[in-house]
Amino acid sequence: MIPINTLLAAYRTGYFPMAVGGRVGWFSPDQRGILPLESFHTPKRLQRVCRQGRFDVTVNRTFAAVIAACAARPEEGGNWIDDEIVESYTALHVAGFAHSVEVWQDERLVGGLYGVSLNAAFFGESMFHRVTDASKVALCALVDRLRGRGYRLLDVQWLTPHLARLGAIEV
């Protein structure tokens, strides 16, 4: 397990861990993806989905299930969330630094995300969905929550085309 103090020191200096090739490495991209909270763009179709009430959203209700679902996601080249990462972030959750947003449909977990909170920054780590739009609903709920609590930064690590459509940029 990565010690909590090591993880927090890494985040404070712009690093995060990923399991690659059977071992944990530390990463800090030259071009960092961030999602400015003030310019988060919710497409009209996603706004409708959020308003329809098809999903229920909770926070920190089942962190273990969210990180397990993220770890089980098929990824090209393998998933970067191994048992050591799960154990380390679970310890961060117990210590109050890692949080999850869960999306439910008919009392079934269908999407969510987790990340690390430090001061006024949230570092998104991973998300998953089992139903179309569930992870996007989780992200919308996270942004609303961060805005309401005066957060200034949502770090998404790397810019993806999907995140760019929602307003993410590289810095």
mmCIF file of C-alpha atoms in Angstrom:
data_model
loop_
_atom_site.group_PDB
_atom_site.id
_atom_site.type_symbol
_atom_site.label_atom_id
_atom_site.label_comp_id
_atom_site.label_asym_id
_atom_site.label_seq_id
_atom_site.Cartn_x
_atom_site.Cartn_y
_atom_site.Cartn_z
ATOM 1 C CA MET A 1 0.000 0.000 0.000
ATOM 2 C CA ILE A 2 1.160 3.526 -0.770
ATOM 3 C CA PRO A 3 1.243 5.506 2.501
ATOM 4 C CA ILE A 4 -1.381 8.242 2.786
ATOM 5 C CA ASN A 5 1.250 10.922 3.438
ATOM 6 C CA THR A 6 3.123 9.888 0.274
ATOM 7 C CA LEU A 7 -0.042 10.113 -1.823
ATOM 8 C CA LEU A 8 -0.979 13.516 -0.427
ATOM 9 C CA ALA A 9 2.554 14.882 -0.928
ATOM 10 C CA ALA A 10 2.471 13.624 -4.518
ATOM 11 C CA TYR A 11 -0.863 15.318 -5.266
ATOM 12 C CA ARG A 12 0.363 18.566 -3.723
ATOM 13 C CA THR A 13 3.276 18.561 -6.185
ATOM 14 C CA GLY A 14 1.310 17.490 -9.270
ATOM 15 C CA TYR A 15 1.976 13.727 -9.299
ATOM 16 C CA PHE A 16 -0.396 10.774 -9.195
ATOM 17 C CA PRO A 17 0.209 7.008 -9.194
ATOM 18 C CA MET A 18 -0.779 4.465 -11.824
ATOM 19 C CA ALA A 19 -0.101 0.738 -11.954
ATOM 20 C CA VAL A 20 1.648 -0.025 -15.228
ATOM 21 C CA GLY A 21 3.309 -3.308 -16.091
ATOM 22 C CA GLY A 22 2.740 -4.800 -12.668
ATOM 23 C CA ARG A 23 4.209 -1.909 -10.662
ATOM 24 C CA VAL A 24 3.110 1.499 -9.490
ATOM 25 C CA GLY A 25 4.677 4.486 -11.217
ATOM 26 C CA TRP A 26 4.314 8.213 -10.652
ATOM 27 C CA PHE A 27 3.035 10.518 -13.389
ATOM 28 C CA SER A 28 2.802 14.261 -13.962
ATOM 29 C CA PRO A 29 1.879 15.097 -17.575
ATOM 30 C CA ASP A 30 3.591 18.110 -19.160
ATOM 31 C CA GLN A 31 0.205 19.133 -20.529
ATOM 32 C CA ARG A 32 -2.269 18.740 -17.676
ATOM 33 C CA GLY A 33 -5.991 18.344 -18.313
ATOM 34 C CA ILE A 34 -8.236 20.496 -16.163
ATOM 35 C CA LEU A 35 -11.940 21.203 -16.265
ATOM 36 C CA PRO A 36 -12.481 24.836 -15.257
ATOM 37 C CA LEU A 37 -15.544 24.779 -13.035
ATOM 38 C CA GLU A 38 -16.790 28.143 -14.284
ATOM 39 C CA SER A 39 -16.763 27.019 -17.920
ATOM 40 C CA PHE A 40 -18.024 23.450 -17.522
ATOM 41 C CA HIS A 41 -20.326 22.880 -20.500
ATOM 42 C CA THR A 42 -23.341 20.632 -20.121
ATOM 43 C CA PRO A 43 -24.751 19.771 -23.562
ATOM 44 C CA LYS A 44 -28.525 20.251 -23.878
ATOM 45 C CA ARG A 45 -29.170 16.508 -24.209
ATOM 46 C CA LEU A 46 -27.217 15.842 -20.997
ATOM 47 C CA GLN A 47 -29.088 18.640 -19.228
ATOM 48 C CA ARG A 48 -32.334 16.854 -20.162
ATOM 49 C CA VAL A 49 -30.996 13.536 -18.872
ATOM 50 C CA CYS A 50 -30.054 15.159 -15.554
ATOM 51 C CA ARG A 51 -33.506 16.773 -15.221
ATOM 52 C CA GLN A 52 -35.479 13.637 -16.158
ATOM 53 C CA GLY A 53 -34.834 11.978 -12.819
ATOM 54 C CA ARG A 54 -33.884 8.620 -14.361
ATOM 55 C CA PHE A 55 -30.927 8.453 -11.992
ATOM 56 C CA ASP A 56 -30.372 8.953 -8.279
ATOM 57 C CA VAL A 57 -27.019 10.381 -7.220
ATOM 58 C CA THR A 58 -25.260 9.825 -3.898
ATOM 59 C CA VAL A 59 -21.853 10.783 -2.536
ATOM 60 C CA ASN A 60 -19.537 8.490 -0.562
ATOM 61 C CA ARG A 61 -22.256 5.872 -0.152
ATOM 62 C CA THR A 62 -20.255 2.997 -1.631
ATOM 63 C CA PHE A 63 -16.690 4.064 -2.403
ATOM 64 C CA ALA A 64 -15.492 0.446 -2.501
ATOM 65 C CA ALA A 65 -18.023 -0.500 -5.194
ATOM 66 C CA VAL A 66 -17.116 2.539 -7.323
ATOM 67 C CA ILE A 67 -13.370 1.935 -7.271
ATOM 68 C CA ALA A 68 -13.944 -1.777 -7.926
ATOM 69 C CA ALA A 69 -16.110 -0.938 -10.954
ATOM 70 C CA CYS A 70 -13.464 1.488 -12.233
ATOM 71 C CA ALA A 71 -10.792 -1.186 -11.787
ATOM 72 C CA ALA A 72 -12.921 -3.696 -13.714
ATOM 73 C CA ARG A 73 -13.321 -1.394 -16.741
ATOM 74 C CA PRO A 74 -11.693 -2.810 -19.843
ATOM 75 C CA GLU A 75 -8.877 -0.513 -20.926
ATOM 76 C CA GLU A 76 -6.691 -0.665 -23.998
ATOM 77 C CA GLY A 77 -3.310 -1.858 -22.750
ATOM 78 C CA GLY A 78 -4.728 -2.923 -19.366
ATOM 79 C CA ASN A 79 -6.302 -1.124 -16.456
ATOM 80 C CA TRP A 80 -4.058 1.088 -14.341
ATOM 81 C CA ILE A 81 -6.001 0.369 -11.126
ATOM 82 C CA ASP A 82 -4.494 -2.667 -9.411
ATOM 83 C CA ASP A 83 -4.978 -4.053 -5.892
ATOM 84 C CA GLU A 84 -2.340 -1.710 -4.443
ATOM 85 C CA ILE A 85 -4.074 1.328 -5.958
ATOM 86 C CA VAL A 86 -7.459 0.126 -4.639
ATOM 87 C CA GLU A 87 -6.036 -0.423 -1.149
ATOM 88 C CA SER A 88 -4.257 2.945 -1.157
ATOM 89 C CA TYR A 89 -7.270 4.974 -2.300
ATOM 90 C CA THR A 90 -9.545 3.125 0.089
ATOM 91 C CA ALA A 91 -7.227 4.241 2.903
ATOM 92 C CA LEU A 92 -7.397 7.797 1.511
ATOM 93 C CA HIS A 93 -11.194 7.517 1.551
ATOM 94 C CA VAL A 94 -11.239 6.352 5.167
ATOM 95 C CA ALA A 95 -8.948 9.299 6.022
ATOM 96 C CA GLY A 96 -11.406 11.704 4.341
ATOM 97 C CA PHE A 97 -9.392 12.627 1.227
ATOM 98 C CA ALA A 98 -10.846 10.335 -1.465
ATOM 99 C CA HIS A 99 -14.504 10.568 -2.416
ATOM 100 C CA SER A 100 -16.955 8.880 -4.732
ATOM 101 C CA VAL A 101 -20.051 9.975 -6.607
ATOM 102 C CA GLU A 102 -22.467 7.127 -7.297
ATOM 103 C CA VAL A 103 -25.225 6.998 -9.879
ATOM 104 C CA TRP A 104 -28.109 4.604 -9.296
ATOM 105 C CA GLN A 105 -30.981 3.378 -11.425
ATOM 106 C CA ASP A 106 -33.665 1.235 -9.826
ATOM 107 C CA GLU A 107 -31.423 0.803 -6.764
ATOM 108 C CA ARG A 108 -28.612 -0.601 -8.926
ATOM 109 C CA LEU A 109 -25.189 1.095 -9.176
ATOM 110 C CA VAL A 110 -24.891 2.051 -12.856
ATOM 111 C CA GLY A 111 -22.141 4.661 -12.870
ATOM 112 C CA GLY A 112 -19.838 6.766 -10.818
ATOM 113 C CA LEU A 113 -16.465 8.306 -10.294
ATOM 114 C CA TYR A 114 -13.883 8.791 -7.586
ATOM 115 C CA GLY A 115 -11.066 11.192 -6.879
ATOM 116 C CA VAL A 116 -9.019 13.025 -4.295
ATOM 117 C CA SER A 117 -9.928 16.285 -2.575
ATOM 118 C CA LEU A 118 -7.230 18.645 -1.317
ATOM 119 C CA ASN A 119 -8.084 22.152 -0.190
ATOM 120 C CA ALA A 120 -10.024 23.751 -3.096
ATOM 121 C CA ALA A 121 -8.932 21.171 -5.711
ATOM 122 C CA PHE A 122 -10.469 17.874 -6.739
ATOM 123 C CA PHE A 123 -8.362 15.383 -8.673
ATOM 124 C CA GLY A 124 -10.584 13.089 -10.727
ATOM 125 C CA GLU A 125 -9.119 9.597 -10.926
ATOM 126 C CA SER A 126 -11.525 7.346 -12.770
ATOM 127 C CA MET A 127 -15.139 6.904 -13.771
ATOM 128 C CA PHE A 128 -17.319 4.104 -15.090
ATOM 129 C CA HIS A 129 -20.770 3.510 -16.493
ATOM 130 C CA ARG A 130 -22.972 0.469 -16.995
ATOM 131 C CA VAL A 131 -25.836 2.500 -18.457
ATOM 132 C CA THR A 132 -25.527 5.234 -21.093
ATOM 133 C CA ASP A 133 -24.936 8.692 -19.585
ATOM 134 C CA ALA A 134 -24.450 7.456 -15.998
ATOM 135 C CA SER A 135 -20.808 8.586 -15.748
ATOM 136 C CA LYS A 136 -21.703 11.954 -17.315
ATOM 137 C CA VAL A 137 -24.442 12.417 -14.713
ATOM 138 C CA ALA A 138 -21.848 11.660 -12.014
ATOM 139 C CA LEU A 139 -19.535 14.314 -13.463
ATOM 140 C CA CYS A 140 -22.332 16.898 -13.592
ATOM 141 C CA ALA A 141 -23.200 16.148 -9.964
ATOM 142 C CA LEU A 142 -19.528 16.455 -8.986
ATOM 143 C CA VAL A 143 -19.161 19.826 -10.716
ATOM 144 C CA ASP A 144 -22.328 21.133 -9.014
ATOM 145 C CA ARG A 145 -21.021 19.940 -5.659
ATOM 146 C CA LEU A 146 -17.561 21.451 -6.180
ATOM 147 C CA ARG A 147 -19.023 24.791 -7.283
ATOM 148 C CA GLY A 148 -21.310 24.856 -4.245
ATOM 149 C CA ARG A 149 -18.365 24.298 -1.927
ATOM 150 C CA GLY A 150 -16.113 26.947 -3.443
ATOM 151 C CA TYR A 151 -13.641 24.628 -5.176
ATOM 152 C CA ARG A 152 -11.372 26.270 -7.737
ATOM 153 C CA LEU A 153 -9.957 23.339 -9.700
ATOM 154 C CA LEU A 154 -11.067 20.023 -11.170
ATOM 155 C CA ASP A 155 -7.952 18.217 -12.383
ATOM 156 C CA VAL A 156 -8.715 15.506 -14.960
ATOM 157 C CA GLN A 157 -5.054 14.550 -15.578
ATOM 158 C CA TRP A 158 -5.201 14.160 -19.372
ATOM 159 C CA LEU A 159 -7.424 15.870 -21.883
ATOM 160 C CA THR A 160 -9.674 13.481 -23.807
ATOM 161 C CA PRO A 161 -12.040 14.374 -26.666
ATOM 162 C CA HIS A 162 -14.991 13.561 -24.378
ATOM 163 C CA LEU A 163 -13.757 15.904 -21.631
ATOM 164 C CA ALA A 164 -12.910 18.614 -24.183
ATOM 165 C CA ARG A 165 -16.579 18.630 -25.288
ATOM 166 C CA LEU A 166 -17.484 19.397 -21.675
ATOM 167 C CA GLY A 167 -15.055 22.328 -21.459
ATOM 168 C CA ALA A 168 -11.812 20.688 -20.310
ATOM 169 C CA ILE A 169 -8.563 22.289 -21.469
ATOM 170 C CA GLU A 170 -4.827 21.642 -21.253
ATOM 171 C CA VAL A 171 -2.538 23.814 -19.165
#
